[in-house]
CSV table of C-alpha atoms in Angstrom, one decimal:
chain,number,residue,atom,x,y,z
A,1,UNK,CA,44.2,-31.0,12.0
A,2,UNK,CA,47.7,-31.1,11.1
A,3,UNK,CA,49.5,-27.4,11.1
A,4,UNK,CA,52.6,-26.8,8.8
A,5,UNK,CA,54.2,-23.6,8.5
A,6,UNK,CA,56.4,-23.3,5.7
A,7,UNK,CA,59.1,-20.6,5.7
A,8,UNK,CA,61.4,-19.3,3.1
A,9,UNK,CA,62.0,-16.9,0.7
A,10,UNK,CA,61.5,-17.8,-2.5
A,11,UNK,CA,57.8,-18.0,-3.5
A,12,UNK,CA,58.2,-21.1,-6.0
A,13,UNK,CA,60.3,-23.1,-3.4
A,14,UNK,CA,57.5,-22.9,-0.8
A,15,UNK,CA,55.4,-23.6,-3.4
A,16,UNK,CA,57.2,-26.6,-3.8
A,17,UNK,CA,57.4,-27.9,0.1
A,18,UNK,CA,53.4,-27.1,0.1
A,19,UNK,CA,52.9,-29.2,-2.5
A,20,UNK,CA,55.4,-32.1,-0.6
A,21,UNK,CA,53.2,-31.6,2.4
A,22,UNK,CA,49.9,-32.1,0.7
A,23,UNK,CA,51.1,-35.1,-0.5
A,24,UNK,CA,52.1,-36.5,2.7
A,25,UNK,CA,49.0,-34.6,5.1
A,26,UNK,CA,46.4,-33.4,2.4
A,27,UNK,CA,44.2,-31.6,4.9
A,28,UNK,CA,47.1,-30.0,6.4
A,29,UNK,CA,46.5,-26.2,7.6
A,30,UNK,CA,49.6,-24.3,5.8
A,31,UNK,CA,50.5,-21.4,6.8
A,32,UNK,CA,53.8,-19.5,4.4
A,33,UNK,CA,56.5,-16.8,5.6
A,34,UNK,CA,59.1,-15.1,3.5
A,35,UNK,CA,61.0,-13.6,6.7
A,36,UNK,CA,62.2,-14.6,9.9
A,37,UNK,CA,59.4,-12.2,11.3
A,38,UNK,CA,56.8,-13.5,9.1
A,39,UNK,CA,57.7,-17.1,11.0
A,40,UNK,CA,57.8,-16.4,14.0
A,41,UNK,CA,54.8,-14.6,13.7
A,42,UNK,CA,53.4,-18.1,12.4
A,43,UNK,CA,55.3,-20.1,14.8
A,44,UNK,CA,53.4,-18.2,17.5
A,45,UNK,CA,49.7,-19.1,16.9
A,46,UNK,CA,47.7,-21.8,18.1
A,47,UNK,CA,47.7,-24.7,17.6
A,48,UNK,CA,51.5,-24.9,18.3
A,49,UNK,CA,52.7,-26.3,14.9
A,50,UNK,CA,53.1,-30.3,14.2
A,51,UNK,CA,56.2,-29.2,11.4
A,52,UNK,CA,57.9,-26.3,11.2
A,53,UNK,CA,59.9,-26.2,7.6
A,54,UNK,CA,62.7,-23.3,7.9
A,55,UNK,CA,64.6,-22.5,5.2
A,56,UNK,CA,68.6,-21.9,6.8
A,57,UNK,CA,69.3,-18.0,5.6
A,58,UNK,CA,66.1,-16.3,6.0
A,59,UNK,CA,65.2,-12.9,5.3
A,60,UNK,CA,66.3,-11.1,9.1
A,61,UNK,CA,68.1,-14.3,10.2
A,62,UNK,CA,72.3,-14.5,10.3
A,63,UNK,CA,73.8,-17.6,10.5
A,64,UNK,CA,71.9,-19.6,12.2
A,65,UNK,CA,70.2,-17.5,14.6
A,66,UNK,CA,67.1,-18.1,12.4
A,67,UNK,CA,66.7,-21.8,13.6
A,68,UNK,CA,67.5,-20.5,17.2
A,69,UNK,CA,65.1,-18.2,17.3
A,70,UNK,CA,62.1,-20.1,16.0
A,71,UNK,CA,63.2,-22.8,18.5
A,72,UNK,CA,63.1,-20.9,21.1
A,73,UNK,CA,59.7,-19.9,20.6
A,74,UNK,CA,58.2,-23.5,19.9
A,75,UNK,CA,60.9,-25.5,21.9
A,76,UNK,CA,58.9,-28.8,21.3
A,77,UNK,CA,58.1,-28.2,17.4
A,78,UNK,CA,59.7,-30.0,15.1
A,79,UNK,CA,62.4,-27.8,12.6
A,80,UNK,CA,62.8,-29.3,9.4
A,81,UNK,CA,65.6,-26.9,8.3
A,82,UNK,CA,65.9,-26.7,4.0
A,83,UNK,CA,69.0,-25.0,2.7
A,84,UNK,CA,71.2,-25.0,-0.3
A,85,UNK,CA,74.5,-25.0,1.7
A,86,UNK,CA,76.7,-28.2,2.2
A,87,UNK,CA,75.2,-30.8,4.5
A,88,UNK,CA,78.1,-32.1,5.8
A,89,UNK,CA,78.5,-28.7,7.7
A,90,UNK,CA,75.0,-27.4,7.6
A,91,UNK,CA,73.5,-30.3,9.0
A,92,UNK,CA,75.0,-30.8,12.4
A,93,UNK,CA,74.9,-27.2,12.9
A,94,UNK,CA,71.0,-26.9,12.7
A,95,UNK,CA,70.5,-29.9,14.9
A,96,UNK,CA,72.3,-28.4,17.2
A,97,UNK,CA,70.4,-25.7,17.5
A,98,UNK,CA,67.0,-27.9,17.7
A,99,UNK,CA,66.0,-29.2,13.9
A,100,UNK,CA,65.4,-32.4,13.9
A,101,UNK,CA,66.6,-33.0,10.4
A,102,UNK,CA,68.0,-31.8,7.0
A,103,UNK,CA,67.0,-31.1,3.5
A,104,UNK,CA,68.9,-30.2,1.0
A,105,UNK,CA,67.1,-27.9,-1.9
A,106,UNK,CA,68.5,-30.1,-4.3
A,107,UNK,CA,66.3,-32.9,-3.3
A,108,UNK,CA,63.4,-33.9,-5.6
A,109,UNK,CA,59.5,-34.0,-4.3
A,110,UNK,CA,59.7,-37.8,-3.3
A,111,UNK,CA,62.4,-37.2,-1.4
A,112,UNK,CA,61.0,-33.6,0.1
A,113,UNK,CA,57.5,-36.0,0.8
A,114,UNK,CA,59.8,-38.5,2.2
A,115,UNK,CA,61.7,-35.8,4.8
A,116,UNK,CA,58.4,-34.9,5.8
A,117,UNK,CA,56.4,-37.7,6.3
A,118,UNK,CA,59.3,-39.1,8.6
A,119,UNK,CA,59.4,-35.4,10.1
A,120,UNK,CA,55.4,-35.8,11.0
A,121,UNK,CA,56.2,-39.3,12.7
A,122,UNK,CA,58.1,-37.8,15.0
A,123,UNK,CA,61.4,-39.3,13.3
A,124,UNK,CA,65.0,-37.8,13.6
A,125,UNK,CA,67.6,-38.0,11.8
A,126,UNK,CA,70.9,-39.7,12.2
A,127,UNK,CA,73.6,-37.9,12.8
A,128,UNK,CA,76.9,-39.8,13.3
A,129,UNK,CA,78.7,-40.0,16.9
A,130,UNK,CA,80.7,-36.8,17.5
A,131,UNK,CA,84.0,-36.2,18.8
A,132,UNK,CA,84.9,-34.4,21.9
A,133,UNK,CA,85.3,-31.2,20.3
A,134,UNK,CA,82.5,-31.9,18.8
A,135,UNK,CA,80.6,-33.1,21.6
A,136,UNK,CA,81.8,-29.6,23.7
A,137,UNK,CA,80.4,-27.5,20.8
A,138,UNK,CA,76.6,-29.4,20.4
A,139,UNK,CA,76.7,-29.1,24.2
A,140,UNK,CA,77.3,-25.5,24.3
A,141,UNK,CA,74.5,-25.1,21.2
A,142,UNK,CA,72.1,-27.0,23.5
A,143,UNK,CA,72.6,-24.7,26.3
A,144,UNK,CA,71.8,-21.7,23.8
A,145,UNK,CA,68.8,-23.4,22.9
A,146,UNK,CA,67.7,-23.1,26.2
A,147,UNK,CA,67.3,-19.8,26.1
A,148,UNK,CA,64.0,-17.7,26.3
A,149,UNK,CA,63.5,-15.8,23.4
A,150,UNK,CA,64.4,-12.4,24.7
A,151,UNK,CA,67.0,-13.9,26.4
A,152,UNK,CA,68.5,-15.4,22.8
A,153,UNK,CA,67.4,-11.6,21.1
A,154,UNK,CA,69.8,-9.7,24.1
A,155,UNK,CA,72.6,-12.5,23.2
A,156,UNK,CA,72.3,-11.5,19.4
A,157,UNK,CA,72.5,-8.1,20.3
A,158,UNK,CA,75.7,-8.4,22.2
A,159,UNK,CA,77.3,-10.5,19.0
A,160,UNK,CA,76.8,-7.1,17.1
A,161,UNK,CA,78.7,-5.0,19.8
A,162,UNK,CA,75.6,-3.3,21.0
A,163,UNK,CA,75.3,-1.5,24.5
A,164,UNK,CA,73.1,-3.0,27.5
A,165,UNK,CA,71.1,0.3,26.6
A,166,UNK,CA,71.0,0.2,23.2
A,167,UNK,CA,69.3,-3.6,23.5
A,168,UNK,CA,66.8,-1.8,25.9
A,169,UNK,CA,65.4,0.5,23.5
A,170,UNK,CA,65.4,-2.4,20.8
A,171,UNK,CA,63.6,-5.0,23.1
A,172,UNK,CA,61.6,-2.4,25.0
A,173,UNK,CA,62.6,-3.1,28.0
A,174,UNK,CA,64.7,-1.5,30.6
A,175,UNK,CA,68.2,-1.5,31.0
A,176,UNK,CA,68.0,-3.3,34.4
A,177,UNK,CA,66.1,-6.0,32.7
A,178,UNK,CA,68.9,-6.5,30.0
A,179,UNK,CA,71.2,-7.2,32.9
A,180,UNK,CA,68.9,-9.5,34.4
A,181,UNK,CA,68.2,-11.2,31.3
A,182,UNK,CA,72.5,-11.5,30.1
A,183,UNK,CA,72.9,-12.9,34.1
A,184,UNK,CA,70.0,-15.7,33.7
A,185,UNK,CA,71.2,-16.3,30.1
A,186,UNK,CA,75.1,-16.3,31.3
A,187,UNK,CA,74.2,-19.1,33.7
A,188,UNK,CA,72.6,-21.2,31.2
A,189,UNK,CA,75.6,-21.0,29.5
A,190,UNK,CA,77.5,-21.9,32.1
A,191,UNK,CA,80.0,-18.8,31.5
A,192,UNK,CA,81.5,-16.2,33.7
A,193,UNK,CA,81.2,-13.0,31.9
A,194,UNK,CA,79.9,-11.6,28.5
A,195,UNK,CA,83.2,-12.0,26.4
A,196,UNK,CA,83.0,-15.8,27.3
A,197,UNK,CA,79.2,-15.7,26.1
A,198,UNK,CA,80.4,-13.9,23.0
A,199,UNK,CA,83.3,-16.5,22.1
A,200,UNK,CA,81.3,-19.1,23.3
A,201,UNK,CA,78.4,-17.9,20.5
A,202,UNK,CA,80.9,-16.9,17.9
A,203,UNK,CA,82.4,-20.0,17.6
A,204,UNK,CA,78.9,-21.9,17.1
A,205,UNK,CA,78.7,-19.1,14.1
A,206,UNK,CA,75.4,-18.1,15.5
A,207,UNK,CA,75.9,-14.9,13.7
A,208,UNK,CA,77.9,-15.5,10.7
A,209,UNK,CA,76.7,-17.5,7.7
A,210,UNK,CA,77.2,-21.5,7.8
């Protein structure tokens, strides 16, 4: 059986995508969140989901951190991100971190149907050649979206200025292990210390609005 989850924050929008996906898949097991907590909460059960749809600026997410996040717990789900916000900017940024496409809420339900039908193939959308800059940035974005996820949560908390200790008793965890954690997550980013992962992370806007 085909598993959707369908996250965003307005109730008649999801109403919308679940009636796109019933279209396409009409014995498809949906499964709605209005938070970032609510999908990830979803993202985590089994069956792993065939289609994730993620609205951009979810309820707990910043910037894009919401699209990180969820990839990083279902690396080889499929992110449909949906967001009001200008494509031309939007777009690249979520595939970078891990969507495989792009919807704008403007679209109409043959064109939501269409987005997902090509999402459940497997399909992935175009995106046109980058230049180096470019290139450097979607490379550094991939190397984020490597991380585990409580690797990516002790990244977001050093974007808001927050102590190794103060991410400990957040997380749970101890200190030691939020050092362990920013050295394996430091490596993956291929930086030397955490003002380079911070830069690095800030300039991707993974915690400021698109």
């Amino acid at each position: 059986m085909t598993y959707v989850v369908i996250a965003d924050d307005h109730p008649m929008f999801r109403a919308a995508l679940r009636v796109a996906v019933q279209g396409v898949a009409p014995s498809a097991l949906i499964r709605e969140a209005g938070t970032l907590d609510q999908a990830l909460e979803a993202v985590r059960a089994d069956p792993a989901p065939d289609l994730i749809l993620l609205d951009l600026r979810m309820p707990g997410a910043e910037g894009c951190s919401g699209v990180a996040m969820v990839h990083a717990e279902r690396p080889d789900a499929p992110i449909l991100v949906i967001s009001a916000a200008d494509p031309r900017s939007a777009a690249p940024q979520a595939r970078a971190w891990g969507a495989i496409g792009f919807l704008s809420k403007s679209a109409d339900l043959p064109a939501i149907e269409a987005a997902v039908a090509r999402a459940l193939n497997g399909e992935v959308d175009p995106l046109p050649q980058p230049d180096a800059a470019e290139a450097e940035l979607q490379d550094m974005a991939a190397r984020i979206a490597s991380l585990t996820p409580t690797q990516l949560k002790v990244l977001l908390g050093v974007l808001k200025g927050k102590l190794n200790k103060q991410i400990a008793f957040e997380l749970d965890i101890s200190e030691a292990t939020v050092k362990g954690h920013m050295t394996a997550l430091m490596r993956k980013m291929n930086v030397m210390n955490r003002t380079q992962a911070v830069l690095a992370a800030q300039a991707l806007q993974l915690d400021h609005p698109a």
